[in-house]
Tab-separated table of C-alpha atoms and ligand atoms in Angstrom:
chain	number	residue	atom	x	y	z
A	1262	MET	CA	107.809	102.940	111.000
A	1263	LYS	CA	107.896	105.849	113.318
A	1264	MET	CA	111.680	106.209	112.945
A	1265	ARG	CA	111.636	106.328	109.148
A	1266	PRO	CA	111.344	110.051	108.493
A	1267	ASP	CA	114.113	110.674	111.015
A	1268	THR	CA	116.441	108.173	109.383
A	1269	ALA	CA	115.629	109.580	105.970
A	1270	LEU	CA	116.680	112.961	107.200
A	1271	PHE	CA	119.701	111.570	108.940
A	1272	ARG	CA	121.176	109.788	105.914
A	1273	PRO	CA	122.004	112.804	103.795
A	1274	LEU	CA	123.350	114.430	106.938
A	1275	LEU	CA	125.606	111.436	107.529
A	1276	ALA	CA	126.738	111.587	103.933
A	1277	LEU	CA	127.487	115.286	104.303
A	1278	CYS	CA	129.498	114.583	107.421
A	1279	ALA	CA	131.452	111.881	105.650
A	1280	ILE	CA	132.227	114.213	102.769
A	1281	ALA	CA	133.250	116.959	105.161
A	1282	LEU	CA	135.529	114.537	107.017
A	1283	LEU	CA	137.100	113.239	103.827
A	1284	THR	CA	137.699	116.751	102.592
A	1285	LEU	CA	139.241	117.731	105.904
A	1286	THR	CA	141.597	114.771	106.106
A	1287	GLY	CA	142.318	115.186	102.410
A	1288	CYS	CA	143.283	118.798	103.018
A	1289	ASP	CA	145.418	117.735	105.926
A	1290	GLN	CA	147.268	115.160	103.868
A	1291	HIS	CA	147.762	117.712	101.171
A	1292	ARG	CA	149.150	120.193	103.650
A	1293	GLY	CA	151.552	117.546	105.067
A	1294	ALA	CA	152.829	116.693	101.611
A	1295	SER	CA	153.376	120.271	100.565
A	1296	GLN	CA	155.213	121.016	103.813
A	1297	GLN	CA	157.559	118.136	103.115
A	1298	GLU	CA	158.062	119.321	99.573
A	1299	GLU	CA	158.809	122.747	100.905
A	1300	ALA	CA	161.490	121.409	103.296
A	1301	SER	CA	163.299	119.310	100.705
A	1302	SER	CA	163.080	121.968	98.003
A	1303	THR	CA	164.397	124.741	100.267
A	1304	PRO	CA	167.609	125.823	98.545
A	1305	GLY	CA	170.579	124.225	100.264
A	1306	HIS	CA	168.563	121.649	102.218
A	1307	GLN	CA	169.588	118.663	100.079
A	1308	ASP	CA	173.159	119.971	100.068
A	1309	TRP	CA	173.227	119.944	103.864
A	1310	GLU	CA	171.878	116.357	103.853
A	1311	THR	CA	174.835	115.342	101.651
A	1312	ILE	CA	177.323	117.219	103.831
A	1313	VAL	CA	176.133	115.705	107.093
A	1314	GLU	CA	176.190	112.224	105.584
A	1315	VAL	CA	179.915	112.723	104.905
A	1316	LEU	CA	180.636	114.272	108.316
A	1317	LEU	CA	178.985	111.308	110.037
A	1318	HIS	CA	180.810	108.689	107.975
A	1319	PRO	CA	183.101	106.572	110.188
A	1320	ARG	CA	186.205	107.755	108.223
A	1321	CYS	CA	185.447	111.253	109.501
A	1322	LEU	CA	183.603	110.591	112.735
A	1323	ASN	CA	186.358	108.347	114.164
A	1324	CYS	CA	188.584	111.410	114.754
A	1325	HIS	CA	185.804	113.895	115.550
A	1326	GLN	CA	185.194	112.394	118.970
A	1327	LEU	CA	185.172	113.671	122.522
A	1328	GLU	CA	188.118	111.965	124.262
A	1329	MET	CA	189.280	108.968	122.244
A	1330	PRO	CA	189.496	108.194	118.548
A	1331	LEU	CA	187.574	105.203	117.211
A	1332	ILE	CA	188.500	102.681	114.542
A	1333	ASN	CA	186.725	100.894	111.715
A	1334	GLU	CA	182.958	101.294	111.947
A	1335	GLY	CA	183.183	102.952	115.365
A	1336	SER	CA	184.941	100.434	117.645
A	1337	PRO	CA	187.281	101.481	120.453
A	1338	HIS	CA	190.876	102.222	119.395
A	1339	VAL	CA	193.071	99.295	120.450
A	1340	PRO	CA	195.433	99.958	122.115
A	1341	ARG	CA	193.548	102.545	124.135
A	1342	VAL	CA	194.647	106.082	123.294
A	1343	GLU	CA	193.380	109.400	124.602
A	1344	ARG	CA	193.263	112.911	123.186
A	1345	GLY	CA	195.741	114.393	125.695
A	1346	PRO	CA	196.211	118.127	126.243
A	1347	ASP	CA	197.351	118.869	122.664
A	1348	ASN	CA	195.097	116.407	120.734
A	1349	MET	CA	198.207	114.340	119.937
A	1350	GLY	CA	197.804	111.693	122.608
A	1351	ALA	CA	198.209	111.360	126.378
A	1352	GLY	CA	201.436	110.247	128.091
A	1353	THR	CA	203.596	108.021	125.921
A	1354	MET	CA	200.725	107.054	123.603
A	1355	ARG	CA	201.404	109.767	121.073
A	1356	CYS	CA	199.593	109.521	117.741
A	1357	ASN	CA	202.816	109.854	115.737
A	1358	ASN	CA	204.408	106.855	117.489
A	1359	CYS	CA	202.279	104.745	115.204
A	1360	HIS	CA	200.698	107.072	112.627
A	1361	SER	CA	202.893	108.673	109.977
A	1362	ASN	CA	202.099	110.863	106.997
A	1363	LYS	CA	200.824	107.901	104.973
A	1364	ASN	CA	198.960	104.648	105.426
A	1365	ASN	CA	201.223	101.862	106.678
A	1366	PRO	CA	200.167	98.619	105.012
A	1367	VAL	CA	202.470	96.593	107.307
A	1368	THR	CA	201.211	97.746	110.714
A	1369	GLY	CA	197.745	98.597	109.368
A	1370	ALA	CA	197.952	102.079	110.913
A	1371	PRO	CA	196.334	104.678	108.671
A	1372	GLY	CA	198.222	107.929	108.165
A	1373	ALA	CA	198.228	111.412	106.664
A	1374	PRO	CA	200.257	114.559	107.411
A	1375	GLY	CA	199.265	115.991	110.802
A	1376	TRP	CA	197.420	112.892	112.062
A	1377	VAL	CA	195.880	114.023	115.376
A	1378	MET	CA	192.442	114.006	116.921
A	1379	ALA	CA	190.055	116.747	115.874
A	1380	PRO	CA	189.938	119.552	118.490
A	1381	ILE	CA	187.361	119.038	121.208
A	1382	GLU	CA	185.104	121.826	119.910
A	1383	LEU	CA	184.863	119.897	116.636
A	1384	ASN	CA	183.535	116.781	118.332
A	1385	TRP	CA	180.356	116.025	116.416
A	1386	SER	CA	179.754	112.510	117.695
A	1387	GLN	CA	176.431	112.161	119.554
A	1388	LYS	CA	175.139	115.320	117.894
A	1389	SER	CA	172.089	115.660	115.668
A	1390	SER	CA	172.234	116.989	112.127
A	1391	ALA	CA	170.721	120.276	113.364
A	1392	GLN	CA	173.307	120.585	116.152
A	1393	ILE	CA	176.237	119.881	113.813
A	1394	CYS	CA	174.889	122.457	111.372
A	1395	LYS	CA	174.605	125.022	114.157
A	1396	LEU	CA	178.155	124.232	115.278
A	1397	LEU	CA	179.626	124.695	111.800
A	1398	THR	CA	177.782	127.963	111.302
A	1399	THR	CA	178.843	129.423	114.682
A	1400	PRO	CA	182.573	130.276	114.428
A	1401	GLN	CA	182.827	131.305	118.096
A	1402	ASP	CA	181.866	127.723	119.066
A	1403	ASN	CA	183.797	125.733	116.451
A	1404	GLY	CA	187.235	127.266	116.888
A	1405	GLY	CA	186.875	130.150	114.470
A	1406	ARG	CA	186.066	128.859	110.993
A	1407	ALA	CA	183.171	130.194	108.961
A	1408	PRO	CA	181.651	127.934	106.264
A	1409	THR	CA	183.735	129.537	103.495
A	1410	SER	CA	186.989	128.546	105.203
A	1411	GLN	CA	185.526	125.130	106.012
A	1412	LEU	CA	185.003	124.753	102.274
A	1413	GLU	CA	188.668	125.510	101.696
A	1414	PHE	CA	189.649	123.154	104.519
A	1415	VAL	CA	187.655	120.177	103.236
A	1416	SER	CA	188.908	120.815	99.687
A	1417	THR	CA	192.581	120.567	100.648
A	1418	SER	CA	193.195	119.088	104.125
A	1419	PRO	CA	195.136	115.810	103.896
A	1420	LEU	CA	193.158	114.519	106.910
A	1421	VAL	CA	189.906	115.037	105.046
A	1422	LEU	CA	191.231	113.730	101.706
A	1423	TRP	CA	192.478	110.610	103.507
A	1424	GLY	CA	188.786	109.624	103.911
A	1425	TRP	CA	188.758	108.697	100.207
A	1426	HIS	CA	192.061	106.749	100.404
A	1427	PRO	CA	191.908	105.125	103.814
A	1428	GLY	CA	194.104	102.105	103.047
A	1429	ASN	CA	193.816	98.455	104.039
A	1430	SER	CA	190.271	97.158	103.947
A	1431	ARG	CA	188.665	100.357	105.286
A	1432	GLN	CA	185.687	101.613	103.321
A	1433	PRO	CA	186.254	105.067	101.790
A	1434	VAL	CA	183.594	107.738	102.323
A	1435	ASN	CA	180.598	106.642	100.209
A	1436	ILE	CA	179.916	110.058	98.630
A	1437	PRO	CA	182.539	111.162	96.056
A	1438	HIS	CA	184.752	114.029	97.193
A	1439	ASP	CA	183.695	116.297	94.296
A	1440	LYS	CA	179.989	115.754	95.153
A	1441	PHE	CA	180.791	116.727	98.738
A	1442	ILE	CA	182.542	119.924	97.594
A	1443	GLU	CA	179.654	120.715	95.239
A	1444	ALA	CA	177.231	120.296	98.147
A	1445	MET	CA	179.345	122.616	100.346
A	1446	LYS	CA	179.265	125.246	97.611
A	1447	GLY	CA	175.486	124.877	97.139
A	1448	TRP	CA	174.859	125.073	100.883
A	1449	ILE	CA	176.993	128.222	101.209
A	1450	ALA	CA	175.356	129.832	98.156
A	1451	ALA	CA	171.956	129.168	99.774
A	1452	GLY	CA	173.046	130.962	102.956
A	1453	THR	CA	174.012	127.825	105.025
A	1454	PRO	CA	170.447	126.832	106.027
A	1455	CYS	CA	170.174	124.398	108.959
A	1456	PRO	CA	167.449	121.821	109.592
A	1457	PRO	CA	165.088	122.654	112.468
A	1458	GLU	CA	165.978	121.354	115.962
A	1459	ARG	CA	163.705	118.520	117.007
A	1460	ALA	CA	163.078	117.303	120.527
A	1461	SER	CA	163.687	113.718	119.366
A	1462	ASN	CA	167.167	114.331	117.972
B	1386	HEC	C1	193.004	111.887	111.809
B	1386	HEC	C2	191.886	112.631	112.353
B	1386	HEC	C3	190.881	113.260	111.419
B	1386	HEC	C4	190.140	112.654	110.435
B	1386	HEC	C5	190.229	111.218	109.966
B	1386	HEC	C6	189.247	113.656	109.923
B	1386	HEC	N1	189.421	114.842	110.567
B	1386	HEC	FE1	188.381	116.574	110.277
B	1386	HEC	N2	189.659	117.544	111.487
B	1386	HEC	C7	190.712	116.977	112.180
B	1386	HEC	C8	191.505	118.019	112.802
B	1386	HEC	C9	192.769	117.828	113.618
B	1386	HEC	C10	190.881	119.247	112.467
B	1386	HEC	C11	191.318	120.666	112.846
B	1386	HEC	C12	192.402	121.076	111.903
B	1386	HEC	C13	192.724	122.524	111.941
B	1386	HEC	O1	191.979	123.315	112.515
B	1386	HEC	O2	193.724	122.890	111.323
B	1386	HEC	C14	189.722	118.901	111.644
B	1386	HEC	C15	188.858	119.854	111.123
B	1386	HEC	C16	187.794	119.568	110.293
B	1386	HEC	C17	186.878	120.556	109.759
B	1386	HEC	C18	186.916	122.046	110.020
B	1386	HEC	C19	185.785	122.471	110.890
B	1386	HEC	C20	185.933	123.869	111.419
B	1386	HEC	O3	184.901	124.482	111.646
B	1386	HEC	O4	187.066	124.337	111.602
B	1386	HEC	C21	186.001	119.895	108.965
B	1386	HEC	C22	184.817	120.494	108.220
B	1386	HEC	C23	186.395	118.507	108.975
B	1386	HEC	N3	187.472	118.334	109.801
B	1386	HEC	C24	185.764	117.523	108.249
B	1386	HEC	C25	186.249	116.225	108.139
B	1386	HEC	C26	185.738	115.275	107.185
B	1386	HEC	C27	184.635	115.551	106.194
B	1386	HEC	C28	186.448	114.129	107.357
B	1386	HEC	C29	186.312	112.827	106.620
B	1386	HEC	C30	186.327	112.861	105.169
B	1386	HEC	C31	187.421	114.377	108.429
B	1386	HEC	N4	187.255	115.655	108.877
B	1386	HEC	C32	188.319	113.431	108.900
B	1386	HEC	C33	190.978	115.623	112.298
B	1386	HEC	C34	190.434	114.648	111.479
B	1387	HEC	C1	200.400	102.213	119.614
B	1387	HEC	C2	200.121	102.629	118.270
B	1387	HEC	C3	199.048	103.690	118.064
B	1387	HEC	C4	198.884	104.906	118.701
B	1387	HEC	C5	199.717	105.500	119.827
B	1387	HEC	C6	197.761	105.544	118.068
B	1387	HEC	N1	197.232	104.742	117.093
B	1387	HEC	FE1	195.597	105.124	115.982
B	1387	HEC	N2	195.734	103.283	115.112
B	1387	HEC	C7	196.780	102.380	115.298
B	1387	HEC	C8	196.569	101.215	114.455
B	1387	HEC	C9	197.488	100.006	114.335
B	1387	HEC	C10	195.350	101.429	113.767
B	1387	HEC	C11	194.648	100.510	112.793
B	1387	HEC	C12	193.701	99.641	113.560
B	1387	HEC	C13	192.815	98.798	112.684
B	1387	HEC	O1	192.463	99.233	111.580
B	1387	HEC	O2	192.424	97.717	113.131
B	1387	HEC	C14	194.860	102.730	114.217
B	1387	HEC	C15	193.685	103.292	113.769
B	1387	HEC	C16	193.294	104.597	114.054
B	1387	HEC	C17	192.114	105.224	113.518
B	1387	HEC	C18	191.076	104.514	112.676
B	1387	HEC	C19	190.757	105.083	111.341
B	1387	HEC	C20	189.504	104.440	110.784
B	1387	HEC	O3	188.655	105.169	110.290
B	1387	HEC	O4	189.380	103.199	110.861
B	1387	HEC	C21	192.088	106.496	114.012
B	1387	HEC	C22	191.032	107.552	113.744
B	1387	HEC	C23	193.239	106.672	114.833
B	1387	HEC	N3	193.952	105.504	114.850
B	1387	HEC	C24	193.564	107.839	115.478
B	1387	HEC	C25	194.600	107.939	116.400
B	1387	HEC	C26	194.881	109.153	117.120
B	1387	HEC	C27	194.137	110.458	116.931
B	1387	HEC	C28	195.904	108.879	117.975
B	1387	HEC	C29	196.525	109.781	118.996
B	1387	HEC	C30	195.580	110.406	119.931
B	1387	HEC	C31	196.275	107.469	117.748
B	1387	HEC	N4	195.455	106.952	116.777
B	1387	HEC	C32	197.286	106.816	118.411
B	1387	HEC	C33	197.841	102.562	116.156
B	1387	HEC	C34	197.996	103.611	117.040
């Protein structure tokens, strides 16, 4: 009986606390959601997401490696071949011993004019989306191209176009080439925004 007045006082207080808590967490959730909306509606952000999905597709990534090209969905190239000093293969294992300017359905070797490994500064394997974006937007690190000339390159380079006609049973790049070009244009028009660096990637 003695506790009653106290409890009576306490209840509305508890209720107030609960409301305050709900409002706070509610606000927090709201803030989280609007931050996300902000990120995905930033002009050029979705375009970059499309671009990086293409760049990281095995048809592209297999040549944009550190020391050795990969095949199929990212397996080692058999026989073993290395970049070599001129990106065209080490020793007698020269790329053009086996790769010509078109796919060879008999040997299974893919081909396009100028079939060599991507230069070492364009190795984007093991890199995060943010790091690849930074690389492409920093000409002094990527070998000299600014995004506008990258746009021209990916519109016309036979090595890039090969990704949509890879021959044999290889899967072509899953995003249509014209969507990729549209995304490049949108990203450039938006000032080539990059996603933020995160400790986890
Ligand atoms: C056979 C190997 C090979 C394949 C496959 C390949 N690339 Fe490349 N890539 C290269 C080489 C070599 C260069 C450099 C060419 C040059 O500078 O003239 C390059 C350059 C680039 C560049 C220019 C970057 C810069 O800053 O200069 C982009 C962008 C690019 N490739 C995207 C792609 C995309 C997208 C695909 C897949 C659709 C692809 N590549 C597939 C070898 C390849
Ligand atoms: C001894 C012959 C030979 C040499 C030398 C050679 N390749 Fe290949 N390469 C092949 C064959 C055959 C395939 C197809 C393998 C398969 O699909 O199972 C292949 C596949 C590839 C692929 C896979 C494409 C994909 O997306 O699946 C890439 C990339 C590649 N080679 C790059 C190179 C580069 C770059 C060099 C030179 C540094 C080179 N190759 C040297 C025979 C060779």
